[in-house]
Structure formats: C-alpha cells, structure tokens
C-alpha cells in the first residue's frame, strides 16, 4: 500500500496484505497443539470475537460514514444532503441480502450445514462406521453358523455370495468415507472463499473512493485493509485447524487455509475499478460492502465464536477488536 500510486494497484497491494494475514493465521496450525481441543478452541473463539469487533468498527468508520459523506455532497439527494441516507440504506440492504442469497445457494453446492458442523458429521463416514458394519456382519455370520446343524459341514453358495457382498459393502463404505472427507475439505474452502470475496471488494472500494469525500482518505483505506486482514487471521486458522484435527498433515492444512483468501485480490480489483469508472455508484458500493461485512459478522462469526461454550472470551474479543479498530480509524484516519 503505497500512497500516490494508482488506486487499482493500491487495492491489489492491500488485498495481498489481507491474503497474507489469512496465510499467517492458517500457519498457526504448525505451532498450536490441536490435540488440546479445549485450549485451541478457546484461542480460536477469542480470535473470532476479535475479528467480529474489527469488522463492526470498520464497517462504520471506513465504509458507511464515507458513503454518507459522499452522498451529502451530491445534488442528487436533496438540499444539504437531506436524503443522503437513501444510497447508504439501499446499498447496505443489498449487501446484506446478497450474502443471504448466497447462503440460500449453499445447499445446492452441498453446503446445507455450516462448516463447524461438518466435523461432527465425520462420525457417520469415518472408519468407525466401517468397523461397526463389519461387526454387525460378523454377528450375522456367527448367528448363521450357530443355527446350522452339527452335521452340516458344507458351505452353501449363498453364504459365499453373502460374505462377498458384506465385504464389498465395507470396502465401498471406506472409499466413500475418503471421498467425503476430501469433498468436505473443498466445500469448506468454498464457503470461506465466498465470504472473503466481498471483503476484497470492500478493500478495493476503499482505495477507489480516495479523494471523493473527506472521510474517504488513504489512511482510512489502509486502516480498512489492516482491519480486514486482522479478521482474516482467525478465518485462516478456522479452516486449517479442523483439517489438522481430522488427520491432514500440517502443510496440507496450511495450504487449504491460506487458499481461502486467494480470491480477495480479485475482489479488490473489481471493487476499485467499479468505483473509479462509475462514480455515481460510489456511495452504494461503500454501503454494499458494509452490509455484506455486517451480515458475515452477525450470521457467521459471532454464532461460531459462541457455540463452543467460550461466549465470555468471544465477547471480550469482540469488544477489544472494536476498540482497536475504532482507535486506528480515529487516530490515523
């Protein structure tokens, strides 16, 4: 992020920073003791709460406030900006409902449940299920043998076919378990990526709007990029840590975790270019990004941070995150 260069390049640099912080968060899988589930979950929930606080503060000071200021200076919204709230309200609503619409599409991609519930579903697909079926098959076979007469020493053809069928079912279940594991990995990355795209757009819009309102400054755009990067840190860990728990190697878990942030530079490029070349949409674009971010906070980050019984830690993290981002915006903006 270098002041004075073209806003599109600033947006690209800014989103590479946010992607980098996603990778740093994902790299925590190398140092955290994921086997100590209680401690690692407490750390993750506190960080998710911190991320929520950062995004809440950034949504107002870096996005909504500049959107309203830009609308107030436009003659399109009445004398002295009387109707300046209209583009902010419309953009905010569209941003939130776009994320809601995206959530409704997830079942069609096989993402009917939230990522945090997938780990619980592993019990239905792991090796224990295969062993359970094998045990049931063994019980049935033993029962069949006990029911035979002592004088019946012959092996009937249907017994061989039944045994082969049971063996094939066990193999099929094991293969399906492996396939489902990789499928859930891919879908988890898709879910986080879908949330990261509007965050990249928010950074792009922030840099593209520089100079169009008193609140749309280079410092505010940098603060927004840093804020989103800070909240990307726990998101990277939220991807890599469950994968490591499921037995994936630390390096592979890290690679999948950082990959979830790779879409942000694309979103930043689109956001910056859109507001640069279509000026009237600027207040709508800023508030759209704010609405999308608030939706992610309320619908995903806060519920996820509170679901494991660490609600107090998550709340403290949220308050600290809000204070840190507010201080950055006011002091450096």
Coordinates of C-alpha atoms in Angstrom, one line a residue:
X1 CA 0.0 0.0 0.0
X2 CA 1.9 3.0 -1.3
X3 CA 0.4 6.5 -1.3
X4 CA 0.4 8.2 -4.7
X5 CA 0.1 5.2 -7.0
X6 CA -3.0 4.3 -9.0
X7 CA -5.9 3.2 -6.7
X8 CA -6.3 -0.1 -8.5
X9 CA -2.7 -1.0 -7.7
X10 CA -3.2 0.2 -4.2
X11 CA -6.2 -2.1 -3.9
X12 CA -4.3 -5.1 -5.3
X13 CA -1.4 -4.4 -2.8
X14 CA -4.0 -4.0 0.1
X15 CA -5.7 -7.3 -0.7
X16 CA -2.4 -9.1 -1.0
X17 CA -1.8 -8.0 2.6
X18 CA -5.2 -9.3 3.7
X19 CA -4.4 -12.6 1.9
X20 CA -1.1 -12.7 3.6
X21 CA -2.6 -12.4 7.0
X22 CA -5.0 -15.2 6.1
X23 CA -1.9 -17.3 5.4
X24 CA -0.3 -16.3 8.7
X25 CA -3.5 -17.3 10.6
X26 CA -3.5 -20.6 8.7
X27 CA 0.2 -21.2 9.6
X28 CA -0.7 -21.2 13.3
X29 CA -1.6 -24.9 12.7
X30 CA 2.2 -25.5 12.8
X31 CA 2.6 -24.2 16.4
X32 CA -0.8 -24.8 18.1
X33 CA -1.4 -28.1 19.9
X34 CA -4.5 -29.1 18.0
X35 CA -4.8 -32.2 20.1
X36 CA -5.6 -30.0 23.1
X37 CA -9.0 -29.2 21.8
X38 CA -10.1 -27.1 24.8
X39 CA -7.2 -24.6 24.6
X40 CA -7.1 -24.4 20.8
X41 CA -10.9 -23.8 20.7
X42 CA -10.6 -21.0 23.3
X43 CA -7.9 -19.3 21.3
X44 CA -10.0 -19.7 18.1
X45 CA -13.2 -18.3 19.7
X46 CA -11.4 -15.3 21.2
X47 CA -9.8 -14.5 17.8
X48 CA -13.2 -14.9 16.0
X49 CA -14.7 -12.5 18.5
X50 CA -11.9 -10.1 17.9
X51 CA -12.4 -10.3 14.2
X52 CA -16.1 -9.6 14.6
X53 CA -15.3 -6.4 16.6
X54 CA -12.8 -5.2 14.0
X55 CA -15.4 -5.7 11.2
X56 CA -18.1 -3.9 13.0
X57 CA -16.0 -0.9 13.6
X58 CA -14.5 -0.9 10.1
X59 CA -18.0 -1.2 8.5
X60 CA -19.0 2.1 10.0
X61 CA -15.9 4.3 10.1
X62 CA -14.3 3.1 6.8
X63 CA -17.4 2.3 4.7
X64 CA -20.8 3.7 5.9
X65 CA -19.6 7.1 7.1
X66 CA -17.7 7.9 3.9
X67 CA -20.7 6.7 1.9
X68 CA -23.0 9.1 3.6
X69 CA -20.5 12.0 3.3
X70 CA -20.2 11.4 -0.5
X71 CA -24.0 11.3 -0.8
X72 CA -24.3 14.6 1.1
X73 CA -22.0 16.3 -1.4
X74 CA -24.1 15.2 -4.3
X75 CA -27.0 17.3 -5.7
X76 CA -28.9 14.0 -6.4
X77 CA -30.0 13.6 -2.8
X78 CA -31.7 16.9 -2.0
X79 CA -30.6 20.2 -0.5
X80 CA -27.8 19.9 2.1
X81 CA -27.8 16.1 1.6
X82 CA -31.3 15.6 3.2
X83 CA -31.7 12.2 1.5
X84 CA -28.1 11.1 1.8
X85 CA -29.2 8.2 3.9
X86 CA -31.0 6.7 0.9
X87 CA -28.0 5.3 -1.0
X88 CA -26.4 4.1 2.2
X89 CA -29.6 2.3 3.2
X90 CA -30.1 0.8 -0.2
X91 CA -26.5 -0.3 -0.6
X92 CA -26.4 -1.7 2.9
X93 CA -29.6 -3.7 2.4
X94 CA -28.4 -5.0 -0.9
X95 CA -25.1 -6.1 0.5
X96 CA -26.7 -8.0 3.4
X97 CA -29.4 -9.6 1.2
X98 CA -26.7 -10.6 -1.4
X99 CA -25.0 -12.6 1.4
X100 CA -28.3 -14.0 2.5
X101 CA -29.0 -15.1 -1.1
X102 CA -25.5 -16.7 -1.2
X103 CA -26.3 -18.6 2.0
X104 CA -29.5 -19.9 0.3
X105 CA -27.5 -21.2 -2.6
X106 CA -25.1 -23.2 -0.4
X107 CA -27.4 -26.3 -0.2
X108 CA -27.2 -26.6 -3.9
X109 CA -23.4 -26.8 -3.6
X110 CA -23.7 -29.5 -0.9
X111 CA -23.2 -26.9 1.9
X112 CA -26.5 -27.3 3.6
X113 CA -25.0 -27.1 7.0
X114 CA -22.4 -24.8 8.5
X115 CA -18.7 -25.8 8.2
X116 CA -18.4 -26.1 12.0
X117 CA -20.9 -29.0 11.9
X118 CA -19.1 -31.0 9.3
X119 CA -16.6 -32.3 11.8
X120 CA -19.4 -33.7 13.8
X121 CA -20.7 -35.5 10.7
X122 CA -17.4 -37.3 10.3
X123 CA -18.7 -40.0 12.7
X124 CA -21.1 -41.1 10.0
X125 CA -18.3 -41.5 7.5
X126 CA -15.2 -42.5 9.3
X127 CA -13.6 -45.8 9.8
X128 CA -15.6 -46.5 13.0
X129 CA -18.7 -46.8 10.8
X130 CA -16.9 -49.3 8.6
X131 CA -15.9 -51.3 11.7
X132 CA -19.4 -51.1 13.0
X133 CA -20.8 -52.5 9.8
X134 CA -18.1 -55.2 9.8
X135 CA -19.0 -56.1 13.4
X136 CA -22.7 -56.4 12.5
X137 CA -21.8 -58.6 9.5
X138 CA -19.7 -60.8 11.8
X139 CA -22.5 -61.1 14.2
X140 CA -24.9 -62.1 11.5
X141 CA -22.4 -64.7 10.1
X142 CA -21.8 -66.2 13.6
X143 CA -25.6 -66.4 14.2
X144 CA -26.0 -68.2 10.9
X145 CA -23.3 -70.7 11.8
X146 CA -24.9 -71.4 15.2
X147 CA -28.2 -72.1 13.6
X148 CA -26.8 -74.9 11.4
X149 CA -27.0 -78.5 12.4
X150 CA -23.7 -80.0 13.6
X151 CA -23.8 -82.5 10.7
X152 CA -24.0 -79.7 8.1
X153 CA -20.3 -79.1 7.2
X154 CA -20.9 -77.9 3.7
X155 CA -20.6 -74.3 2.6
X156 CA -23.6 -73.1 0.7
X157 CA -23.1 -70.9 -2.4
X158 CA -25.4 -68.2 -1.0
X159 CA -23.2 -68.0 2.1
X160 CA -20.2 -67.2 -0.1
X161 CA -22.2 -64.6 -2.0
X162 CA -23.5 -63.0 1.2
X163 CA -20.0 -62.8 2.7
X164 CA -18.6 -61.3 -0.5
X165 CA -21.4 -58.8 -0.6
X166 CA -20.7 -57.8 3.0
X167 CA -17.0 -57.4 2.2
X168 CA -17.8 -55.2 -0.8
X169 CA -20.1 -53.0 1.3
X170 CA -17.3 -52.5 3.8
X171 CA -14.9 -51.5 1.1
X172 CA -17.4 -49.2 -0.5
X173 CA -18.1 -47.5 2.8
X174 CA -14.4 -47.0 3.4
X175 CA -13.9 -45.5 -0.1
X176 CA -16.9 -43.3 0.4
X177 CA -15.6 -42.0 3.7
X178 CA -12.3 -41.0 2.0
X179 CA -14.2 -39.3 -0.9
X180 CA -16.5 -37.5 1.6
X181 CA -13.5 -36.2 3.6
X182 CA -11.9 -34.6 0.6
X183 CA -15.3 -33.3 -0.6
X184 CA -15.9 -31.6 2.8
X185 CA -12.4 -30.0 2.6
X186 CA -13.2 -28.5 -0.8
X187 CA -16.6 -27.3 0.3
X188 CA -15.2 -25.7 3.5
X189 CA -12.7 -23.7 1.4
X190 CA -15.5 -22.6 -0.9
X191 CA -17.6 -21.4 2.0
X192 CA -14.9 -19.2 3.4
X193 CA -13.9 -18.0 -0.1
X194 CA -17.5 -16.9 -0.7
X195 CA -17.2 -14.7 2.4
X196 CA -13.8 -13.4 1.5
X197 CA -14.8 -12.1 -1.9
X198 CA -16.9 -9.2 -0.6
X199 CA -14.2 -8.3 1.9
X200 CA -11.7 -8.0 -1.0
X201 CA -14.3 -5.8 -2.8
X202 CA -14.5 -3.6 0.4
X203 CA -10.8 -3.0 0.3
X204 CA -11.0 -2.2 -3.4
X205 CA -13.9 0.2 -2.9
X206 CA -12.0 1.9 0.0
X207 CA -9.0 2.6 -2.2
X208 CA -11.0 3.5 -5.3
X209 CA -13.0 6.1 -3.3
X210 CA -10.0 8.1 -2.1
X211 CA -10.4 11.8 -2.6
X212 CA -14.2 11.8 -3.2
X213 CA -15.2 12.7 0.3
X214 CA -13.5 14.0 3.5
X215 CA -13.8 10.6 5.1
X216 CA -12.5 8.7 2.0
X217 CA -8.8 9.1 2.7
X218 CA -5.8 6.9 2.0
X219 CA -5.4 6.4 5.8
X220 CA -8.9 5.1 6.1
X221 CA -8.4 2.8 3.2
X222 CA -5.2 1.4 4.8
X223 CA -7.0 1.0 8.1
X224 CA -9.8 -0.9 6.4
X225 CA -7.3 -3.2 4.7
X226 CA -5.5 -3.8 8.0
X227 CA -8.8 -4.4 9.8
X228 CA -10.0 -6.9 7.3
X229 CA -6.5 -8.6 7.4
X230 CA -6.8 -8.8 11.2
X231 CA -10.2 -10.6 10.9
X232 CA -8.8 -12.9 8.2
X233 CA -6.2 -14.1 10.6
X234 CA -8.7 -16.3 12.7
X235 CA -10.5 -17.3 9.5
X236 CA -7.3 -18.9 8.1
X237 CA -7.0 -20.8 11.4
X238 CA -10.7 -21.7 11.3
X239 CA -10.0 -23.6 8.1
X240 CA -6.7 -25.2 8.9
X241 CA -7.3 -26.3 12.5
X242 CA -10.3 -28.6 11.8
X243 CA -8.4 -30.1 8.9
X244 CA -5.4 -30.8 11.0
X245 CA -7.7 -32.4 13.7
X246 CA -9.1 -34.8 11.0
X247 CA -5.6 -36.1 10.4
X248 CA -4.4 -33.9 7.5
X249 CA -0.7 -33.0 7.5
X250 CA 0.2 -29.6 8.9
X251 CA 1.4 -28.4 5.5
X252 CA -1.7 -29.5 3.6
X253 CA -3.9 -28.0 6.2
X254 CA -2.0 -24.7 5.9
X255 CA -2.3 -24.7 2.1
X256 CA -6.0 -25.2 2.2
X257 CA -6.4 -22.5 4.9
X258 CA -4.4 -19.8 3.0
X259 CA -6.2 -20.7 -0.3
X260 CA -9.4 -19.4 1.2
X261 CA -8.0 -15.8 1.0
X262 CA -6.7 -16.1 -2.6
X263 CA -9.9 -14.6 -4.0
X264 CA -9.5 -11.2 -2.2
X265 CA -7.2 -9.6 -4.7
X266 CA -9.7 -10.4 -7.4
X267 CA -12.5 -8.8 -5.4
X268 CA -10.3 -5.8 -4.7
X269 CA -9.5 -5.3 -8.4
X270 CA -13.2 -5.4 -9.3
X271 CA -14.2 -3.1 -6.4
X272 CA -11.6 -0.4 -7.2
X273 CA -12.2 -0.4 -10.9
X274 CA -16.0 -0.2 -10.5
X275 CA -16.0 2.9 -8.3
X276 CA -13.3 4.6 -10.3
X277 CA -15.1 4.4 -13.6
X278 CA -18.7 4.6 -12.4
X279 CA -18.6 7.4 -9.9
X280 CA -22.4 7.6 -9.1
X281 CA -22.3 4.1 -7.6
X282 CA -19.7 5.0 -5.1
X283 CA -21.9 5.6 -2.0
X284 CA -23.9 2.4 -2.9
X285 CA -20.7 0.4 -3.3
X286 CA -19.3 1.5 0.0
X287 CA -22.5 0.8 1.9
X288 CA -22.9 -2.5 0.0
X289 CA -19.6 -3.7 1.3
X290 CA -20.6 -2.6 4.8
X291 CA -23.8 -4.6 4.6
X292 CA -22.1 -7.7 3.4
X293 CA -19.5 -7.5 6.2
X294 CA -22.1 -6.9 8.9
X295 CA -24.1 -9.9 7.7
X296 CA -21.0 -12.1 7.9
X297 CA -20.3 -10.9 11.5
X298 CA -23.9 -11.4 12.7
X299 CA -24.7 -14.6 10.8
X300 CA -21.3 -16.4 11.0
X301 CA -18.5 -15.0 13.1
X302 CA -20.4 -14.3 16.4
X303 CA -22.5 -17.5 16.4
X304 CA -19.5 -19.6 15.6
X305 CA -17.5 -17.9 18.3
X306 CA -20.2 -18.6 20.9
X307 CA -21.2 -22.2 20.0
X308 CA -18.4 -24.0 21.9
X309 CA -19.1 -22.6 25.4
X310 CA -16.5 -19.8 25.3
X311 CA -19.0 -17.0 25.0
X312 CA -17.3 -14.7 27.6
X313 CA -14.0 -15.0 25.8
X314 CA -15.6 -14.3 22.5
X315 CA -17.4 -11.2 23.8
X316 CA -14.2 -9.8 25.3
X317 CA -12.5 -10.4 22.0
X318 CA -15.3 -8.6 20.2
X319 CA -15.0 -5.5 22.5
X320 CA -11.2 -5.4 22.1
X321 CA -11.4 -5.7 18.4
X322 CA -13.9 -2.9 18.1
X323 CA -11.8 -0.7 20.3
X324 CA -8.6 -1.4 18.4
X325 CA -10.3 -0.7 15.0
X326 CA -12.0 2.4 16.3
X327 CA -8.8 3.8 17.7
X328 CA -7.0 3.1 14.4
X329 CA -9.7 4.9 12.3
X330 CA -10.0 7.9 14.6
X331 CA -6.3 8.3 15.4
X332 CA -4.9 7.5 11.9
X333 CA -7.9 8.4 9.7

